[in-house]
C-alpha cells in the first residue's frame, strides 16, 4: 500500500469518528427532547483541510486495485471533499438495478451526461445512450438514444433483451407538430434526448411516461400526448411553448395512475382508465416530486420552498370517491424535506432530500430511520430483494447501502442500522469512475 499516508489516514479516521459520534448524539437529543431547547451543536468537521491528500490516496488506491483496503484505512465521506472539488461534481440520476448491477446517468439533463452500468463485471460506459428508465414492476427498461427510445424486456448487463417497442424521435416530433403546429414543444429540440429528465416504461411495452423540461408526455404506440402543461392551460394563459421547471412524474404499480407536475402546477393525478386528471393542492409552495407506495394505495406528493418542503399522502380511494377535488388538507408523510428522489419498499418509502438525508417513512407517515449521505440526493433505486439501496447525489457519488445490516458503522450519521457497502465517485475531472 504505497499510496497510504498513515498519519493523514489516522487523522481522517479520528476526526470522522468524533464528528459522527457527536452529531448522532445531538440528533438523538433533539428528537427525544425537542429542537426548541438549547442544544449545543458539535464543532464542525475539520477534515476538509485533508481533502487534497485524501483524494490523492483514493486515486492511487484505485490504480493499485486496493479498494477494500482503502475503505478500511479511509472510511468514505462526502462533505469534507465537496467544497474543494465542487467544480468536478455532477448529479447521479436515473438509477435502476439490472439484476445485481446498477445502471445510472452521470450529469443533469442540460449537460452532456454519460450512462454507466456497474457491477461484478466492473463499470462500463454505455456511449450510445443518454438515459435509461425502468418499469415499476421491474421487467421492462427504456433505453433513450439520439435516434429513438427502445423498450427492452429483461435485459442482460449489456442491456440486450427482448425488444418490445421502438419510438423513433422522428415519429414523436412529427406527431407533436401535427397535433400542436403553433407551439414550441419537445419537437423543436435539435436533440430531444438531451431534454429528457426521466422515462418510465409500461410493463407490457405499450408506451411510457416521458418527463422533460419541455413538457410531460404520454408516449403510446398510436401517438404522443402532451399531459402537462395541458392544451387548455396553454390557451388560457396564451403560452406559446411547453417549457416547465421542476418537471416530475411517476407511475403507480398497476400502471393505472400517473402522478406528475411542475413548479407552476398543482399536483396532478391522471386516471388512465377514465382519462380524468385530478388536481391536488400542494402543502408547500412548489410541486417538486411524486411517488406511489408499494401497495399502490397512496400517491405521495412533495412540494418545496427553498431547500425545505412537505410531503403529503393522498389515498387513491379518496380520489376515486370524488372527495379529493375540493380538499386542501392531506395527512403528512414528512414535513421539512425538499425531495428529489425516493426508493419504494414494501413497508414504506425512503425520501431523499436536498440536505443529503434519507428518511424512511412508513405508509402511516411515521419516520423509522434517517441516514446522512453527505450531499443533495438526486436519484435512488431499490434492489429487487429490497436488500440494497442505490443512492445518487449531486456530489457525484453513487452510494450502495445495506438495508439489512445489523448495525451502522462508527463513521456514519443516522438513526438506523444502515451500512454503506461501497460507493462510486463519478467526477468530471476523472477519466473513469473510482471506487471507494
XYZ file of C-alpha atoms in Angstrom:
436
model
C 0.000 0.000 0.000
C 2.499 2.596 -1.199
C -0.393 5.030 -1.600
C -1.208 5.142 2.121
C -0.066 8.036 4.321
C -0.609 6.550 7.789
C -0.572 9.856 9.660
C -3.141 11.521 7.377
C -5.351 8.416 7.408
C -5.284 8.281 11.206
C -6.269 11.962 11.415
C -9.108 11.349 8.928
C -10.443 8.408 10.952
C -10.148 10.175 14.297
C -11.954 13.334 13.207
C -14.578 11.364 11.265
C -15.339 9.231 14.311
C -15.509 12.275 16.600
C -17.827 14.205 14.323
C -20.201 11.299 13.618
C -20.459 10.404 17.307
C -21.240 13.981 18.346
C -23.726 14.605 15.530
C -25.566 11.358 16.264
C -25.869 12.290 19.930
C -27.025 15.800 19.026
C -29.725 14.413 16.713
C -30.799 11.859 19.331
C -31.281 14.546 21.960
C -33.092 16.820 19.540
C -35.536 14.097 18.502
C -36.132 12.956 22.075
C -36.369 16.293 23.903
C -37.354 18.713 21.130
C -35.408 21.065 18.900
C -36.756 24.164 20.632
C -34.470 23.533 23.603
C -30.961 24.926 23.661
C -28.753 22.143 22.373
C -25.033 22.604 21.925
C -24.114 21.888 18.315
C -20.938 19.872 17.695
C -17.877 21.584 16.331
C -17.661 21.494 12.535
C -15.940 18.621 10.801
C -12.370 19.798 10.180
C -11.414 17.156 7.596
C -11.789 19.499 4.607
C -8.170 20.576 5.130
C -7.166 16.991 4.334
C -9.158 16.857 1.090
C -6.281 17.047 -1.415
C -4.214 14.361 0.309
C -7.216 12.101 0.815
C -8.306 12.331 -2.811
C -4.768 11.544 -3.959
C -4.869 8.350 -1.886
C -8.312 7.406 -3.275
C -6.988 7.701 -6.831
C -3.796 5.781 -6.169
C -5.590 3.010 -4.283
C -7.837 2.537 -7.306
C -4.835 2.323 -9.615
C -3.388 -0.341 -7.323
C -6.661 -2.271 -7.144
C -6.757 -1.971 -3.350
C -10.252 -0.582 -2.819
C -11.111 -2.813 0.161
C -8.011 -1.623 1.994
C -8.881 1.945 1.031
C -12.289 1.725 2.740
C -10.703 0.309 5.900
C -7.981 2.931 6.137
C -10.067 5.879 4.874
C -13.771 5.484 5.698
C -15.631 7.182 2.860
C -17.148 10.633 3.379
C -18.513 13.293 1.052
C -18.832 16.592 2.833
C -15.088 17.117 3.598
C -14.292 16.866 -0.128
C -17.145 18.580 -1.947
C -16.145 22.174 -1.261
C -12.645 21.639 -2.642
C -13.868 19.722 -5.692
C -17.279 21.276 -6.353
C -16.392 22.073 -9.979
C -15.855 18.348 -10.599
C -19.089 17.071 -9.070
C -22.224 16.180 -11.013
C -25.625 14.652 -10.386
C -26.065 10.868 -10.384
C -29.607 10.225 -11.639
C -31.942 7.783 -13.400
C -30.737 4.835 -11.336
C -32.027 1.284 -11.881
C -30.949 -2.197 -10.882
C -30.336 -4.722 -13.661
C -30.069 -7.900 -11.618
C -27.234 -7.210 -9.176
C -25.758 -4.480 -11.413
C -26.718 -0.804 -11.330
C -27.284 1.450 -14.337
C -27.220 5.222 -13.899
C -26.610 8.540 -15.619
C -23.917 10.989 -14.548
C -24.909 14.557 -15.372
C -28.136 16.521 -15.323
C -30.403 16.770 -18.357
C -28.864 20.051 -19.535
C -25.381 18.507 -19.569
C -23.788 16.033 -21.965
C -24.268 13.207 -19.499
C -22.928 9.652 -19.562
C -24.729 6.382 -18.832
C -22.807 3.717 -16.885
C -23.545 0.184 -15.771
C -21.651 -1.090 -12.725
C -21.462 -4.482 -11.040
C -19.304 -7.547 -10.552
C -18.059 -7.137 -14.127
C -16.654 -3.693 -13.305
C -18.038 -0.413 -14.595
C -18.676 0.337 -18.274
C -19.819 3.349 -20.276
C -22.870 2.993 -22.494
C -21.941 5.677 -25.064
C -24.939 5.017 -27.315
C -27.384 6.009 -24.551
C -28.258 9.313 -22.906
C -30.758 7.992 -20.326
C -32.499 4.848 -19.117
C -35.619 4.098 -17.120
C -37.305 1.046 -15.628
C -40.942 -0.010 -15.319
C -42.436 -0.030 -11.824
C -42.750 -3.810 -11.888
C -39.132 -4.015 -12.964
C -39.033 -6.191 -16.067
C -39.010 -3.547 -18.839
C -36.339 -0.895 -19.448
C -36.482 2.207 -21.635
C -33.208 2.977 -23.410
C -33.009 6.557 -24.666
C -30.625 7.326 -27.507
C -30.191 10.003 -30.204
C -32.379 8.148 -32.728
C -35.104 6.574 -30.607
C -36.396 5.169 -27.329
C -36.353 1.369 -27.179
C -38.277 -0.749 -24.680
C -36.443 -3.935 -23.719
C -37.728 -6.757 -21.514
C -35.320 -8.426 -19.070
C -32.036 -7.114 -20.495
C -28.637 -8.542 -19.538
C -25.698 -6.458 -18.340
C -25.066 -5.385 -21.952
C -28.732 -4.250 -21.997
C -29.592 -6.808 -24.651
C -33.003 -8.466 -24.385
C -36.422 -8.854 -25.962
C -37.299 -5.680 -27.856
C -40.939 -4.762 -27.210
C -41.234 -1.405 -28.948
C -39.269 1.355 -30.636
C -40.293 5.026 -30.534
C -38.240 6.974 -33.125
C -37.660 10.618 -32.301
C -38.594 11.496 -35.882
C -42.049 9.982 -35.343
C -42.503 11.592 -31.925
C -41.572 15.026 -33.309
C -43.841 14.631 -36.327
C -46.800 13.612 -34.149
C -46.297 16.606 -31.866
C -46.032 19.019 -34.785
C -49.200 17.658 -36.357
C -51.056 17.952 -33.060
C -49.647 21.335 -31.970
C -48.214 23.141 -35.013
C -48.126 26.561 -33.369
C -46.491 25.524 -30.123
C -42.824 25.147 -29.248
C -42.540 21.666 -27.721
C -40.089 18.801 -27.385
C -40.440 18.506 -31.171
C -38.463 21.726 -31.598
C -35.379 20.445 -29.784
C -32.471 19.570 -32.065
C -31.527 16.811 -29.637
C -34.694 15.968 -27.715
C -32.994 13.124 -25.843
C -30.886 15.740 -24.035
C -34.016 17.441 -22.650
C -35.434 14.306 -21.037
C -35.257 14.018 -17.245
C -36.997 10.692 -16.771
C -38.637 7.843 -18.684
C -40.873 5.201 -17.073
C -41.985 2.428 -19.452
C -45.138 0.340 -19.008
C -44.678 -3.352 -18.275
C -46.494 -4.531 -21.425
C -44.281 -2.426 -23.697
C -47.230 -0.353 -24.898
C -45.699 3.006 -24.040
C -44.038 5.173 -21.428
C -44.266 8.327 -19.365
C -41.685 10.900 -20.523
C -40.713 13.779 -18.238
C -38.739 16.673 -19.683
C -38.050 20.373 -19.304
C -40.122 20.794 -22.486
C -43.243 19.156 -21.064
C -44.528 15.841 -19.743
C -45.780 13.370 -22.343
C -47.518 10.026 -22.625
C -45.964 8.025 -25.467
C -48.037 5.133 -26.813
C -47.851 3.079 -29.986
C -50.715 5.008 -31.549
C -49.469 8.511 -30.729
C -47.854 11.040 -28.415
C -49.942 13.047 -25.935
C -48.920 16.188 -24.078
C -50.020 15.830 -20.446
C -48.516 18.937 -18.884
C -48.832 21.793 -19.467
C -52.218 20.898 -20.919
C -53.575 22.398 -24.129
C -56.261 24.210 -22.118
C -53.626 25.776 -19.832
C -51.570 26.917 -22.785
C -54.604 28.503 -24.397
C -55.860 30.119 -21.170
C -52.513 31.751 -20.378
C -51.659 32.478 -24.030
C -48.432 30.491 -23.817
C -46.561 29.578 -26.981
C -44.256 26.894 -25.532
C -44.351 23.913 -23.171
C -41.264 24.796 -21.131
C -41.615 23.951 -17.422
C -39.416 23.935 -14.304
C -39.158 21.162 -11.714
C -40.809 18.643 -14.043
C -41.514 15.313 -12.332
C -43.627 12.207 -12.827
C -44.305 8.692 -11.537
C -46.396 5.623 -12.389
C -48.495 3.537 -9.991
C -47.707 -0.183 -9.522
C -50.808 -1.193 -11.516
C -49.965 1.493 -14.134
C -53.473 2.923 -13.930
C -52.365 6.212 -12.376
C -49.810 8.785 -13.495
C -48.710 11.432 -10.999
C -46.894 14.485 -12.332
C -46.492 18.234 -12.140
C -44.101 21.175 -12.197
C -43.266 24.350 -10.310
C -46.254 26.184 -11.811
C -48.919 23.483 -11.350
C -50.905 21.722 -8.662
C -50.097 18.095 -8.011
C -51.715 16.260 -10.927
C -53.058 12.718 -10.986
C -54.249 11.115 -14.224
C -56.564 8.097 -14.108
C -55.666 6.294 -17.345
C -58.861 4.207 -17.159
C -61.096 7.281 -17.426
C -58.763 9.971 -18.793
C -59.670 12.283 -15.898
C -56.971 14.467 -14.352
C -57.387 15.211 -10.637
C -55.746 18.295 -9.093
C -54.308 18.115 -5.583
C -53.478 21.376 -3.818
C -49.818 21.443 -2.650
C -48.937 21.737 1.027
C -45.923 23.966 0.349
C -45.127 26.425 -2.434
C -43.952 24.458 -5.474
C -44.734 20.871 -6.556
C -41.431 19.060 -6.782
C -41.758 15.265 -6.669
C -44.254 12.388 -6.661
C -44.162 8.682 -5.866
C -46.597 5.821 -5.238
C -46.442 3.414 -2.310
C -45.599 -0.238 -2.937
C -49.212 -1.389 -2.472
C -50.471 1.230 -4.924
C -52.940 2.626 -2.388
C -51.353 6.061 -1.918
C -49.725 8.764 -4.032
C -47.197 10.885 -2.158
C -46.568 14.427 -3.382
C -43.722 16.683 -2.290
C -43.772 20.449 -2.691
C -40.834 22.653 -1.795
C -39.966 26.108 -0.542
C -36.268 26.865 -0.966
C -34.460 23.779 0.453
C -37.380 22.792 2.677
C -40.723 21.248 1.822
C -43.621 18.984 2.749
C -44.775 15.586 1.519
C -48.470 14.677 1.654
C -50.118 11.238 1.465
C -53.094 11.039 -0.897
C -55.164 7.815 -0.647
C -56.343 6.844 -4.129
C -59.703 5.599 -2.802
C -60.403 9.170 -1.684
C -59.563 10.383 -5.182
C -61.883 7.779 -6.723
C -64.707 8.826 -4.417
C -64.542 12.371 -5.809
C -63.779 13.831 -2.373
C -60.296 14.987 -3.362
C -61.229 17.734 -5.797
C -62.089 20.292 -3.129
C -59.916 19.008 -0.312
C -56.986 21.212 0.698
C -55.506 19.332 3.662
C -53.954 15.882 3.484
C -52.104 13.720 6.000
C -48.371 14.369 6.028
C -45.745 11.799 5.227
C -42.963 14.235 6.128
C -42.764 17.937 6.891
C -39.445 19.643 6.239
C -37.734 17.987 3.274
C -37.389 19.097 -0.321
C -37.456 15.719 -2.054
C -35.504 14.959 -5.228
C -35.778 11.154 -5.259
C -37.376 8.229 -3.455
C -36.970 4.487 -3.041
C -40.120 2.399 -2.604
C -40.063 -0.544 -0.179
C -42.866 -2.927 0.747
C -43.281 -1.257 4.161
C -42.770 2.381 3.213
C -40.841 4.946 1.190
C -37.298 6.280 1.553
C -37.338 10.012 0.802
C -34.097 11.704 -0.271
C -33.777 15.407 0.459
C -31.806 18.464 -0.545
C -29.664 18.382 2.600
C -28.351 14.878 1.930
C -30.594 12.917 4.295
C -32.525 9.742 3.577
C -35.697 9.326 5.615
C -37.540 6.009 5.813
C -41.258 6.762 6.264
C -43.888 4.049 6.713
C -47.297 4.147 4.994
C -48.843 5.823 8.057
C -46.353 8.682 7.954
C -44.076 7.602 10.824
C -40.315 8.023 10.434
C -38.489 4.726 11.001
C -34.920 5.924 10.447
C -32.794 8.574 8.790
C -29.332 8.341 7.265
C -26.957 11.036 6.012
C -25.084 10.540 2.725
C -23.453 13.951 2.618
C -24.796 15.753 -0.464
C -28.099 16.671 -2.110
C -29.777 13.449 -3.228
C -30.515 13.245 -6.951
C -31.545 9.644 -7.636
C -32.472 6.386 -5.944
C -33.310 2.746 -6.647
C -34.084 -0.351 -4.567
C -32.763 -3.812 -5.452
C -35.330 -6.465 -6.336
C -34.912 -8.218 -2.974
C -35.079 -4.866 -1.111
C -31.689 -5.539 0.450
C -29.674 -2.765 -1.212
C -30.469 0.902 -1.758
C -28.557 2.723 -4.503
C -28.401 6.470 -3.842
C -27.036 9.097 -6.214
C -26.074 12.603 -5.164
C -25.168 15.944 -6.686
C -21.762 15.349 -5.109
C -21.073 12.959 -7.976
C -21.310 9.805 -5.874
C -23.331 6.604 -6.109
C -23.734 5.003 -2.672
C -24.670 1.339 -2.239
C -26.337 0.900 1.155
C -27.099 -2.334 3.003
C -30.696 -2.079 4.243
C -30.405 -5.303 6.269
C -27.273 -4.512 8.240
C -27.465 -5.155 11.972
C -25.583 -2.010 12.922
C -24.327 1.250 11.473
C -20.570 1.784 11.306
C -18.925 4.247 13.663
C -18.240 6.826 10.935
C -21.826 7.190 9.692
C -24.520 9.643 10.690
C -28.041 8.366 11.180
C -30.614 6.839 13.497
C -30.881 3.351 11.996
C -28.605 0.418 11.202
C -27.877 1.335 7.580
C -24.332 0.458 6.495
C -22.613 1.535 3.304
C -21.272 -1.334 1.198
C -19.264 0.938 -1.084
C -19.558 3.827 -3.490
C -18.584 5.016 -6.944
C -17.144 8.515 -7.363
C -18.007 9.900 -10.815
C -16.313 13.260 -11.188
C -15.819 15.278 -14.354
C -12.055 15.518 -13.821
C -11.589 11.740 -13.697
C -11.182 9.633 -16.833
C -13.329 6.904 -15.281
C -15.340 6.413 -12.066
C -13.412 5.441 -8.950
C -14.418 3.038 -6.176
C -14.337 3.997 -2.514
